[in-house]
């Protein structure tokens, strides 16, 4: 019985947090509501979806710091959380972790097909989804994200 519970838990964790397919992510192709978060000088937006209680989000903060430090000025960074979660709590955690995002918003995760956190979504200037990474990223996936950011500079 315990073995079955452990296998089920491992399967759940794999599907929920370690899925990494960029092709079958389930996220809608365009997020028009994100257009309002682009500044005039930006042509790319990075949307980081997280929650304050997600352990994989907390483990991802050092990478998010690197992403923010290495991005160019024409790339914006928005952190999004589920509408039922306190934005103030998330803001405090981001400040404590020295993560300076351009905007922190509540977003309709399920309406947009976002089912897991952490999730990173790269949007072009028409709010079309270019790339998606779901779950805790390994070193190779982090390099992929930074490579896509560098291509959009």
Tab-separated table of C-alpha atoms in Angstrom:
chain	number	residue	atom	x	y	z
A	1	UNK	CA	0.000	0.000	0.000
A	2	UNK	CA	2.807	2.440	0.906
A	3	UNK	CA	4.554	1.664	-2.368
A	4	UNK	CA	1.405	2.592	-4.271
A	5	UNK	CA	1.141	5.901	-2.416
A	6	UNK	CA	4.810	6.690	-3.098
A	7	UNK	CA	4.460	5.844	-6.802
A	8	UNK	CA	1.326	7.987	-7.065
A	9	UNK	CA	3.064	10.882	-5.308
A	10	UNK	CA	6.111	10.633	-7.586
A	11	UNK	CA	3.871	10.558	-10.652
A	12	UNK	CA	1.970	13.621	-9.420
A	13	UNK	CA	5.214	15.531	-8.781
A	14	UNK	CA	6.592	14.590	-12.206
A	15	UNK	CA	3.457	15.640	-14.059
A	16	UNK	CA	2.863	18.784	-12.014
A	17	UNK	CA	6.307	20.241	-11.420
A	18	UNK	CA	8.806	18.631	-13.761
A	19	UNK	CA	6.939	18.699	-17.054
A	20	UNK	CA	9.111	20.479	-19.583
A	21	UNK	CA	7.560	20.103	-22.992
A	22	UNK	CA	7.480	23.381	-24.899
A	23	UNK	CA	5.162	21.910	-27.532
A	24	UNK	CA	2.303	20.568	-25.441
A	25	UNK	CA	2.079	22.994	-22.545
A	26	UNK	CA	-1.660	23.708	-22.771
A	27	UNK	CA	-1.200	27.468	-22.444
A	28	UNK	CA	-3.265	29.559	-24.840
A	29	UNK	CA	-1.404	30.925	-27.873
A	30	UNK	CA	-2.042	34.612	-27.167
A	31	UNK	CA	-2.541	36.486	-23.902
A	32	UNK	CA	-3.973	39.857	-25.081
A	33	UNK	CA	-4.478	41.068	-21.502
A	34	UNK	CA	-0.684	41.145	-21.146
A	35	UNK	CA	-0.364	43.909	-23.761
A	36	UNK	CA	-1.009	46.541	-21.090
A	37	UNK	CA	2.168	45.475	-19.253
A	38	UNK	CA	4.483	46.258	-22.166
A	39	UNK	CA	6.258	49.598	-21.966
A	40	UNK	CA	6.934	51.554	-25.170
A	41	UNK	CA	10.556	50.450	-25.322
A	42	UNK	CA	9.802	46.746	-24.761
A	43	UNK	CA	9.226	44.151	-27.443
A	44	UNK	CA	9.377	41.040	-25.249
A	45	UNK	CA	7.750	40.191	-21.944
A	46	UNK	CA	8.715	37.429	-19.542
A	47	UNK	CA	5.790	36.245	-17.436
A	48	UNK	CA	6.821	34.292	-14.350
A	49	UNK	CA	3.878	32.517	-12.727
A	50	UNK	CA	4.450	31.536	-9.109
A	51	UNK	CA	2.939	31.294	-5.647
A	52	UNK	CA	4.388	32.214	-2.254
A	53	UNK	CA	3.958	28.684	-0.887
A	54	UNK	CA	5.410	26.738	-3.823
A	55	UNK	CA	8.741	25.137	-2.826
A	56	UNK	CA	9.834	24.921	-6.477
A	57	UNK	CA	9.159	28.632	-6.905
A	58	UNK	CA	11.369	29.370	-3.900
A	59	UNK	CA	14.131	27.171	-5.329
A	60	UNK	CA	13.815	29.053	-8.640
A	61	UNK	CA	14.401	32.532	-7.161
A	62	UNK	CA	18.192	32.515	-7.743
A	63	UNK	CA	17.586	31.759	-11.418
A	64	UNK	CA	14.918	34.464	-11.654
A	65	UNK	CA	17.436	36.901	-10.188
A	66	UNK	CA	19.928	35.889	-12.901
A	67	UNK	CA	17.271	36.223	-15.600
A	68	UNK	CA	16.371	39.737	-14.429
A	69	UNK	CA	20.034	40.779	-14.208
A	70	UNK	CA	20.892	39.466	-17.688
A	71	UNK	CA	17.868	40.720	-19.616
A	72	UNK	CA	18.112	43.800	-21.776
A	73	UNK	CA	16.079	46.963	-21.287
A	74	UNK	CA	13.672	46.015	-24.085
A	75	UNK	CA	12.468	42.983	-22.117
A	76	UNK	CA	9.948	43.375	-19.325
A	77	UNK	CA	9.384	40.951	-16.455
A	78	UNK	CA	5.963	40.414	-14.916
A	79	UNK	CA	5.297	38.078	-12.006
A	80	UNK	CA	1.806	36.644	-11.905
A	81	UNK	CA	0.017	34.845	-9.117
A	82	UNK	CA	-3.394	33.206	-8.734
A	83	UNK	CA	-6.141	35.737	-7.877
A	84	UNK	CA	-6.938	33.960	-4.594
A	85	UNK	CA	-3.437	34.525	-3.247
A	86	UNK	CA	-2.324	37.665	-1.446
A	87	UNK	CA	-0.398	39.953	-3.770
A	88	UNK	CA	1.055	41.713	-0.731
A	89	UNK	CA	2.488	38.449	0.617
A	90	UNK	CA	4.064	37.674	-2.770
A	91	UNK	CA	5.401	41.250	-3.028
A	92	UNK	CA	7.097	40.910	0.373
A	93	UNK	CA	8.674	37.592	-0.581
A	94	UNK	CA	9.978	39.032	-3.853
A	95	UNK	CA	11.442	42.020	-1.974
A	96	UNK	CA	13.036	39.743	0.617
A	97	UNK	CA	14.584	37.690	-2.202
A	98	UNK	CA	15.792	40.853	-4.016
A	99	UNK	CA	13.699	40.059	-7.069
A	100	UNK	CA	12.775	43.253	-8.841
A	101	UNK	CA	10.025	42.541	-11.368
A	102	UNK	CA	8.405	45.314	-13.384
A	103	UNK	CA	4.898	44.346	-12.297
A	104	UNK	CA	3.202	41.893	-9.935
A	105	UNK	CA	-0.310	40.912	-10.999
A	106	UNK	CA	-3.106	38.486	-10.210
A	107	UNK	CA	-3.973	36.544	-13.330
A	108	UNK	CA	-6.588	34.027	-14.435
A	109	UNK	CA	-4.251	31.026	-14.504
A	110	UNK	CA	-6.784	28.391	-15.516
A	111	UNK	CA	-8.417	30.606	-18.175
A	112	UNK	CA	-5.005	30.900	-19.790
A	113	UNK	CA	-4.167	27.212	-19.456
A	114	UNK	CA	-1.605	27.709	-16.708
A	115	UNK	CA	-1.992	24.719	-14.423
A	116	UNK	CA	1.367	24.490	-12.633
A	117	UNK	CA	3.855	26.744	-10.918
A	118	UNK	CA	6.493	27.814	-11.452
A	119	UNK	CA	5.923	28.592	-15.127
A	120	UNK	CA	7.918	30.928	-17.363
A	121	UNK	CA	6.238	32.299	-20.492
A	122	UNK	CA	7.980	34.439	-23.116
A	123	UNK	CA	5.608	36.766	-25.008
A	124	UNK	CA	6.304	38.803	-28.128
A	125	UNK	CA	5.076	42.372	-28.659
A	126	UNK	CA	1.678	41.097	-29.851
A	127	UNK	CA	1.281	39.047	-26.616
A	128	UNK	CA	1.775	35.805	-28.527
A	129	UNK	CA	3.335	32.987	-26.531
A	130	UNK	CA	6.795	32.232	-27.934
A	131	UNK	CA	8.174	29.815	-25.341
A	132	UNK	CA	7.046	28.079	-22.155
A	133	UNK	CA	8.885	26.282	-19.358
A	134	UNK	CA	6.966	24.549	-16.596
A	135	UNK	CA	8.280	23.364	-13.257
A	136	UNK	CA	11.650	23.508	-11.571
A	137	UNK	CA	14.235	23.978	-14.315
A	138	UNK	CA	17.504	22.100	-14.508
A	139	UNK	CA	20.723	23.835	-15.591
A	140	UNK	CA	20.160	23.024	-19.277
A	141	UNK	CA	16.630	24.444	-19.242
A	142	UNK	CA	17.862	27.578	-17.479
A	143	UNK	CA	20.429	28.014	-20.266
A	144	UNK	CA	17.601	27.610	-22.803
A	145	UNK	CA	15.576	30.377	-21.138
A	146	UNK	CA	18.572	32.721	-21.069
A	147	UNK	CA	19.313	31.867	-24.702
A	148	UNK	CA	15.772	32.780	-25.767
A	149	UNK	CA	16.041	36.015	-23.784
A	150	UNK	CA	19.348	36.824	-25.485
A	151	UNK	CA	17.812	36.190	-28.932
A	152	UNK	CA	15.051	38.680	-28.174
A	153	UNK	CA	17.413	41.538	-27.341
